[in-house]
Amino acid sequence: MKVQLPLAEVYAVLEPGPVLLLSTSHAGRGNLMPMSWHCMLEFEPPLVGCVVSAANFTFAALSETGQCVLNVPTVELAEQVVGCGNCSGRELDKFARFGLTARPAKQVSAPLVAECYANLECRVTDRQLVGGYNFFILEVVEAWHNPAVSAPRTLHHRGFGKFMVAGEELSLPSAMR
Amino acid sequence: MKVQLPLAEVYAVLEPGPVLLLSTSHAGRGNLMPMSWHCMLEFEPPLVGCVVSAANFTFAALSETGQCVLNVPTVELAEQVVGCGNCSGRELDKFARFGLTARPAKQVSAPLVAECYANLECRVTDRQLVGGYNFFILEVVEAWHNPAVSAPRTLHHRGFGKFMVAGEELSLPSAMR
């Protein structure tokens, strides 16, 4: 079961660094793309910058609809995440191919991936760096998480299919939000 | 001992997601700031976007010099990293306060932190999003790493002083660079 996440807490879900599944919907078709090049830009409203290569099928969907969902998978989905990166939505339906469940979002047309422990509904709010860097600035407009997952075993891509799986947690007295 | 890292491999050091220590030098003083909001923008030459709050002492140094080093600490430095975030370079010398060693960089005026397992010398190349988002675009011009560290136990900030320490690695056949 997922519950709404206060938008001011979105930054902690994007820890920073987990590999995400970016979902879009375009011309009646849902699609998925693993993404690692993203970062928070503002706490609230939460802004996220991310790179989507113009070579990807997702680029057209994101450019044309201005909407997407950032889905946060954990290690149990590692094979599906990598599989989504090894094929193109031009040729197949990745939800069907990898047995992932598309659920309707509340505010955007792109689907939520039910199997991911958190889902962030986003709209593109600034395109000024798309031409130069393929860098989209997204505003998170609705956020969902599974409150039972307190220390998510997220994936972090170290290149060429080598992934670090999130390990232990430690707490240190910090003034850093 | 550190050796030069091919610039095309920088993206794998910034996995993405480790907390970094951003070092600057300004008016004869070195300074350090922990940073989590950063992401790769291009493989080669390596471009990194990062957020440095205008409220931070580092903002002035980075704005005025256009130079910095991104130092990648591992969990052994967790207390020093958090300590650097809990005080300001306006008031003290963080290298001295936390027992960190400043080494001269090859191409920039900012110092390398010797205790970090990798160091990336950077120049600011694009400031168009500094006004709106405090987002600097850096080019990595020289990179160093300790080749003995193959699976670095990096730190990932989950908010309010809670850190995830990099765990196990797994490899999956991937077409993703």
Coordinates of C-alpha atoms in Angstrom, one line a residue:
Chain A
M1 CA 0.0 0.0 0.0
K2 CA 1.3 3.4 -0.9
V3 CA 0.5 6.7 0.9
Q4 CA 1.0 10.2 -0.2
L5 CA 4.4 11.7 0.6
P6 CA 4.6 15.3 1.6
L7 CA 6.3 17.2 -1.2
A8 CA 8.8 18.7 1.1
E9 CA 10.2 15.1 1.7
V10 CA 10.6 14.2 -1.9
Y11 CA 14.3 15.1 -1.8
A12 CA 15.0 12.2 0.7
V13 CA 13.5 9.7 -1.7
L14 CA 15.9 10.9 -4.4
E15 CA 18.6 10.3 -2.0
P16 CA 20.5 11.4 -4.3
G17 CA 21.4 8.8 -6.7
P18 CA 19.1 5.8 -7.2
V19 CA 18.5 4.5 -10.7
L20 CA 15.0 5.5 -11.6
L21 CA 12.5 4.2 -14.1
L22 CA 11.1 7.2 -15.9
S23 CA 7.6 6.4 -17.3
T24 CA 5.9 8.3 -20.0
S25 CA 2.7 7.9 -22.1
H26 CA 2.5 9.1 -25.6
A27 CA 0.1 8.3 -28.4
G28 CA -1.7 5.8 -26.2
R29 CA 1.5 3.9 -25.3
G30 CA 3.2 3.7 -21.9
N31 CA 7.0 3.5 -21.9
L32 CA 9.9 3.1 -19.4
M33 CA 13.5 4.3 -19.4
P34 CA 16.1 3.7 -16.6
M35 CA 17.7 7.0 -15.7
S36 CA 20.7 7.8 -13.5
W37 CA 21.6 11.3 -14.4
H38 CA 19.2 13.4 -12.2
C39 CA 19.5 15.7 -9.2
M40 CA 17.3 17.7 -6.9
L41 CA 17.3 21.4 -7.6
E42 CA 14.9 22.7 -4.9
F43 CA 13.2 21.3 -1.8
E44 CA 9.7 22.7 -2.2
P45 CA 8.1 22.7 -4.5
P46 CA 10.4 19.9 -5.4
L47 CA 12.3 20.5 -8.6
V48 CA 14.4 17.7 -10.2
G49 CA 16.8 18.2 -13.2
C50 CA 17.4 15.2 -15.4
V51 CA 19.1 14.2 -18.6
V52 CA 17.2 12.3 -21.2
S53 CA 19.2 11.6 -24.3
A54 CA 17.6 12.9 -27.5
A55 CA 18.4 9.4 -29.0
N56 CA 15.9 7.8 -26.6
F57 CA 12.3 7.1 -27.5
T58 CA 11.4 8.7 -24.2
F59 CA 12.8 12.0 -25.3
A60 CA 10.0 12.6 -27.8
A61 CA 7.3 11.5 -25.3
L62 CA 8.7 13.8 -22.6
S63 CA 9.2 16.7 -25.0
E64 CA 5.7 16.5 -26.4
T65 CA 3.6 15.7 -23.3
G66 CA 5.7 17.6 -20.7
Q67 CA 4.7 14.9 -18.2
C68 CA 6.3 11.8 -16.7
V69 CA 6.6 9.8 -13.5
L70 CA 9.9 9.1 -11.7
N71 CA 9.5 5.6 -10.3
V72 CA 12.1 4.4 -7.7
P73 CA 12.9 0.7 -8.0
T74 CA 14.7 -1.5 -5.4
V75 CA 17.1 -4.3 -6.0
E76 CA 14.3 -6.9 -6.5
L77 CA 13.7 -5.2 -9.8
A78 CA 17.3 -5.0 -11.0
E79 CA 16.8 -7.4 -13.9
Q80 CA 13.7 -5.6 -15.1
V81 CA 15.5 -2.2 -14.8
V82 CA 18.5 -3.3 -16.8
G83 CA 16.2 -5.1 -19.3
C84 CA 14.3 -1.8 -19.8
G85 CA 17.7 -0.2 -20.7
N86 CA 18.6 -2.9 -23.2
C87 CA 15.7 -2.5 -25.5
S88 CA 13.6 0.3 -27.0
G89 CA 10.0 1.3 -26.6
R90 CA 10.0 1.9 -30.3
E91 CA 9.9 -1.9 -30.7
L92 CA 8.0 -3.3 -27.8
D93 CA 5.7 -2.6 -24.8
K94 CA 8.2 -2.7 -21.8
F95 CA 5.4 -3.0 -19.2
A96 CA 4.2 -6.2 -20.9
R97 CA 7.7 -7.5 -21.7
F98 CA 8.9 -7.1 -18.0
G99 CA 5.7 -7.9 -16.2
L100 CA 5.4 -4.5 -14.7
T101 CA 2.1 -3.0 -13.7
A102 CA 1.0 0.4 -15.0
R103 CA -1.4 2.3 -12.6
P104 CA -3.0 5.6 -13.5
A105 CA -1.4 8.6 -11.9
K106 CA -3.5 11.3 -10.2
Q107 CA -2.2 14.4 -12.0
V108 CA -0.3 13.3 -15.1
S109 CA -1.0 11.1 -18.1
A110 CA 2.1 8.9 -17.6
P111 CA 1.6 5.7 -15.6
L112 CA 2.9 4.8 -12.1
V113 CA 4.9 1.6 -11.9
A114 CA 3.2 -0.3 -9.1
E115 CA 6.2 -2.5 -8.2
C116 CA 8.4 0.5 -7.4
Y117 CA 8.5 1.6 -3.8
A118 CA 8.0 5.3 -4.6
N119 CA 6.4 7.2 -7.5
L120 CA 6.8 10.9 -8.3
E121 CA 4.4 12.5 -10.7
C122 CA 6.1 15.3 -12.6
R123 CA 5.6 18.1 -15.1
V124 CA 8.3 19.7 -17.2
T125 CA 8.6 23.3 -16.0
D126 CA 11.8 24.6 -17.7
R127 CA 13.2 23.6 -21.0
Q128 CA 16.0 26.2 -21.4
L129 CA 18.8 23.5 -21.1
V130 CA 17.1 20.9 -23.2
G131 CA 18.7 22.2 -26.4
G132 CA 22.2 22.3 -25.0
Y133 CA 22.3 19.5 -22.6
N134 CA 19.1 17.4 -23.0
F135 CA 18.5 18.6 -19.4
F136 CA 14.8 18.8 -18.4
I137 CA 13.7 20.6 -15.2
L138 CA 10.7 18.8 -13.6
E139 CA 8.4 19.8 -10.8
V140 CA 7.1 17.0 -8.7
V141 CA 3.4 17.7 -8.3
E142 CA 2.3 14.5 -6.5
A143 CA 4.3 11.9 -4.7
W144 CA 3.6 8.4 -3.4
H145 CA 5.7 5.9 -1.4
N146 CA 5.3 2.7 0.5
P147 CA 5.7 3.6 4.2
A148 CA 6.8 0.1 5.0
V149 CA 10.1 0.6 3.1
S150 CA 12.3 2.7 5.5
A151 CA 15.7 1.8 4.2
P152 CA 15.2 1.1 0.5
R153 CA 17.8 -1.1 -1.2
T154 CA 18.1 1.1 -4.2
L155 CA 20.3 0.6 -7.2
H156 CA 23.2 2.9 -8.2
H157 CA 24.7 2.5 -11.6
R158 CA 28.5 2.5 -11.6
G159 CA 28.7 2.1 -15.3
F160 CA 28.5 -0.8 -17.8
G161 CA 26.0 -2.8 -15.9
K162 CA 27.8 -2.7 -12.5
F163 CA 25.4 -1.6 -9.8
M164 CA 25.9 -0.7 -6.2
V165 CA 23.1 -1.8 -4.0
A166 CA 22.3 0.5 -1.1
G167 CA 23.8 -0.8 2.1
E168 CA 23.6 0.0 5.8
E169 CA 22.4 3.4 7.2
L170 CA 24.1 5.6 9.7
S171 CA 22.9 8.7 11.4
L172 CA 25.1 11.6 12.4
P173 CA 24.0 14.8 14.0
S174 CA 23.7 17.1 11.1
A175 CA 22.5 20.6 10.4
M176 CA 22.1 19.6 6.8
R177 CA 18.6 19.2 5.7
Chain B
M1 CA 48.7 6.5 -4.2
K2 CA 46.5 8.1 -6.8
V3 CA 46.7 7.8 -10.5
Q4 CA 45.1 9.8 -13.3
L5 CA 41.7 8.6 -14.3
P6 CA 40.7 8.8 -18.0
L7 CA 38.2 11.6 -18.3
A8 CA 35.8 9.2 -20.1
E9 CA 35.5 7.2 -16.9
V10 CA 34.7 10.1 -14.6
Y11 CA 30.9 9.4 -14.7
A12 CA 31.4 6.0 -13.0
V13 CA 33.1 7.7 -10.0
L14 CA 30.1 10.0 -9.7
E15 CA 28.0 6.9 -9.6
P16 CA 25.6 8.9 -9.4
G17 CA 24.9 10.0 -5.9
P18 CA 27.8 10.0 -3.5
V19 CA 28.1 12.9 -1.1
L20 CA 31.0 15.0 -2.3
L21 CA 33.3 17.5 -0.6
L22 CA 33.5 20.5 -2.9
S23 CA 36.8 22.4 -2.3
T24 CA 37.5 25.9 -3.3
S25 CA 40.3 28.4 -2.7
H26 CA 39.5 32.1 -2.5
A27 CA 41.5 35.0 -1.2
G28 CA 44.2 32.7 -0.1
R29 CA 41.9 30.4 1.9
G30 CA 40.9 26.8 1.1
N31 CA 37.4 25.8 2.0
L32 CA 35.1 22.7 1.9
M33 CA 31.4 22.1 1.5
P34 CA 29.6 18.8 1.4
M35 CA 27.3 18.5 -1.6
S36 CA 24.7 16.0 -2.7
W37 CA 22.8 17.8 -5.4
H38 CA 24.9 17.1 -8.5
C39 CA 24.6 15.0 -11.6
M40 CA 26.5 14.1 -14.7
L41 CA 25.5 15.9 -17.9
E42 CA 27.9 14.5 -20.4
F43 CA 30.4 11.7 -20.7
E44 CA 33.3 13.4 -22.4
P45 CA 34.4 15.9 -21.8
P46 CA 32.8 15.1 -18.5
L47 CA 30.3 17.8 -17.5
V48 CA 28.7 17.9 -14.0
G49 CA 25.8 20.1 -12.9
C50 CA 25.6 21.0 -9.2
V51 CA 23.7 23.2 -6.9
V52 CA 25.6 25.4 -4.5
S53 CA 23.2 27.5 -2.3
A54 CA 23.8 31.3 -2.6
A55 CA 23.7 31.3 1.3
N56 CA 27.0 29.2 1.4
F57 CA 30.4 30.8 1.7
T58 CA 31.4 28.4 -1.1
F59 CA 29.0 30.2 -3.5
A60 CA 31.1 33.3 -3.6
A61 CA 34.4 31.4 -4.0
L62 CA 33.0 29.3 -6.9
S63 CA 31.3 32.3 -8.5
E64 CA 34.5 34.5 -8.4
T65 CA 37.2 31.9 -9.2
G66 CA 35.2 29.6 -11.5
Q67 CA 37.3 26.7 -10.1
C68 CA 36.8 23.9 -7.7
V69 CA 37.6 20.3 -6.9
L70 CA 35.0 17.6 -6.4
N71 CA 36.4 15.2 -3.8
V72 CA 34.8 11.8 -3.2
P73 CA 34.9 10.7 0.4
T74 CA 34.1 7.2 1.7
V75 CA 32.5 6.2 5.0
E76 CA 35.7 6.5 7.0
L77 CA 35.3 10.3 6.5
A78 CA 31.6 10.4 7.5
E79 CA 32.2 12.5 10.7
Q80 CA 34.4 15.0 8.9
V81 CA 31.9 15.3 6.0
V82 CA 29.1 16.0 8.3
G83 CA 31.3 18.3 10.4
C84 CA 32.1 20.3 7.3
G85 CA 28.3 20.8 6.8
N86 CA 27.7 21.9 10.3
C87 CA 30.0 24.9 10.3
S88 CA 31.0 27.7 7.9
G89 CA 34.2 28.6 6.2
R90 CA 33.5 32.2 7.2
E91 CA 34.4 31.3 10.7
L92 CA 37.1 28.7 10.6
D93 CA 39.6 26.8 8.4
K94 CA 37.8 23.4 7.8
F95 CA 41.0 21.6 6.7
A96 CA 42.6 22.4 10.0
R97 CA 39.5 21.8 12.0
F98 CA 38.9 18.3 10.6
G99 CA 42.5 17.2 10.0
L100 CA 42.1 17.0 6.3
T101 CA 45.1 17.5 4.0
A102 CA 45.1 20.0 1.2
R103 CA 47.2 19.1 -1.8
P104 CA 47.8 21.3 -4.8
A105 CA 45.8 20.5 -7.9
K106 CA 47.3 20.4 -11.4
Q107 CA 45.0 22.7 -13.3
V108 CA 43.0 24.7 -10.8
S109 CA 43.6 26.8 -7.7
A110 CA 41.3 24.8 -5.4
P111 CA 43.0 22.1 -3.4
L112 CA 42.6 18.3 -3.6
V113 CA 41.6 16.6 -0.3
A114 CA 44.2 13.9 0.0
E115 CA 42.0 11.6 2.2
C116 CA 39.3 11.3 -0.5
Y117 CA 39.6 8.3 -2.8
A118 CA 39.0 10.4 -5.9
N119 CA 39.4 14.0 -6.9
L120 CA 38.0 15.8 -9.9
E121 CA 39.5 19.2 -10.9
C122 CA 36.8 21.4 -12.4
R123 CA 36.2 24.7 -14.1
V124 CA 32.8 26.4 -14.3
T125 CA 31.8 26.4 -18.0
D126 CA 28.1 27.5 -18.0
R127 CA 26.4 29.9 -15.6
Q128 CA 23.1 30.3 -17.3
L129 CA 21.2 28.5 -14.5
V130 CA 23.1 30.1 -11.6
G131 CA 20.7 33.0 -11.3
G132 CA 17.5 30.8 -11.4
Y133 CA 18.6 27.7 -9.6
N134 CA 22.1 28.2 -8.1
F135 CA 23.0 25.4 -10.7
F136 CA 26.6 25.6 -11.9
I137 CA 27.8 23.5 -14.9
L138 CA 31.4 22.3 -14.4
E139 CA 33.8 20.6 -16.8
V140 CA 36.1 18.1 -15.2
V141 CA 39.6 19.0 -16.6
E142 CA 41.7 16.5 -14.6
A143 CA 40.8 13.5 -12.6
W144 CA 42.5 11.4 -9.9
H145 CA 41.6 8.2 -8.1
N146 CA 43.0 5.5 -5.9
P147 CA 43.1 2.4 -8.1
A148 CA 43.1 0.2 -4.9
V149 CA 39.5 1.3 -4.2
S150 CA 37.3 -0.8 -6.5
A151 CA 34.0 -0.8 -4.6
P152 CA 34.1 2.5 -2.7
R153 CA 31.9 2.7 0.4
T154 CA 30.5 6.1 -0.5
L155 CA 28.0 8.1 1.5
H156 CA 24.5 9.0 0.2
H157 CA 22.5 11.5 2.1
R158 CA 18.9 10.6 2.8
G159 CA 18.2 13.8 4.7
F160 CA 18.6 15.2 8.1
G161 CA 21.9 13.4 8.8
K162 CA 20.8 10.0 7.8
F163 CA 23.2 8.4 5.3
M164 CA 23.2 5.3 3.3
V165 CA 26.5 3.6 3.0
A166 CA 27.2 2.0 -0.4
G167 CA 26.7 -1.8 -0.1
E168 CA 27.3 -4.8 -2.3
E169 CA 27.9 -4.6 -6.0
L170 CA 26.1 -6.7 -8.7
S171 CA 26.7 -6.9 -12.4
L172 CA 24.0 -7.4 -15.0
P173 CA 24.6 -7.6 -18.7
S174 CA 23.8 -4.1 -19.8
A175 CA 23.8 -2.1 -22.9
M176 CA 23.8 1.0 -20.7
R177 CA 27.2 2.8 -20.6

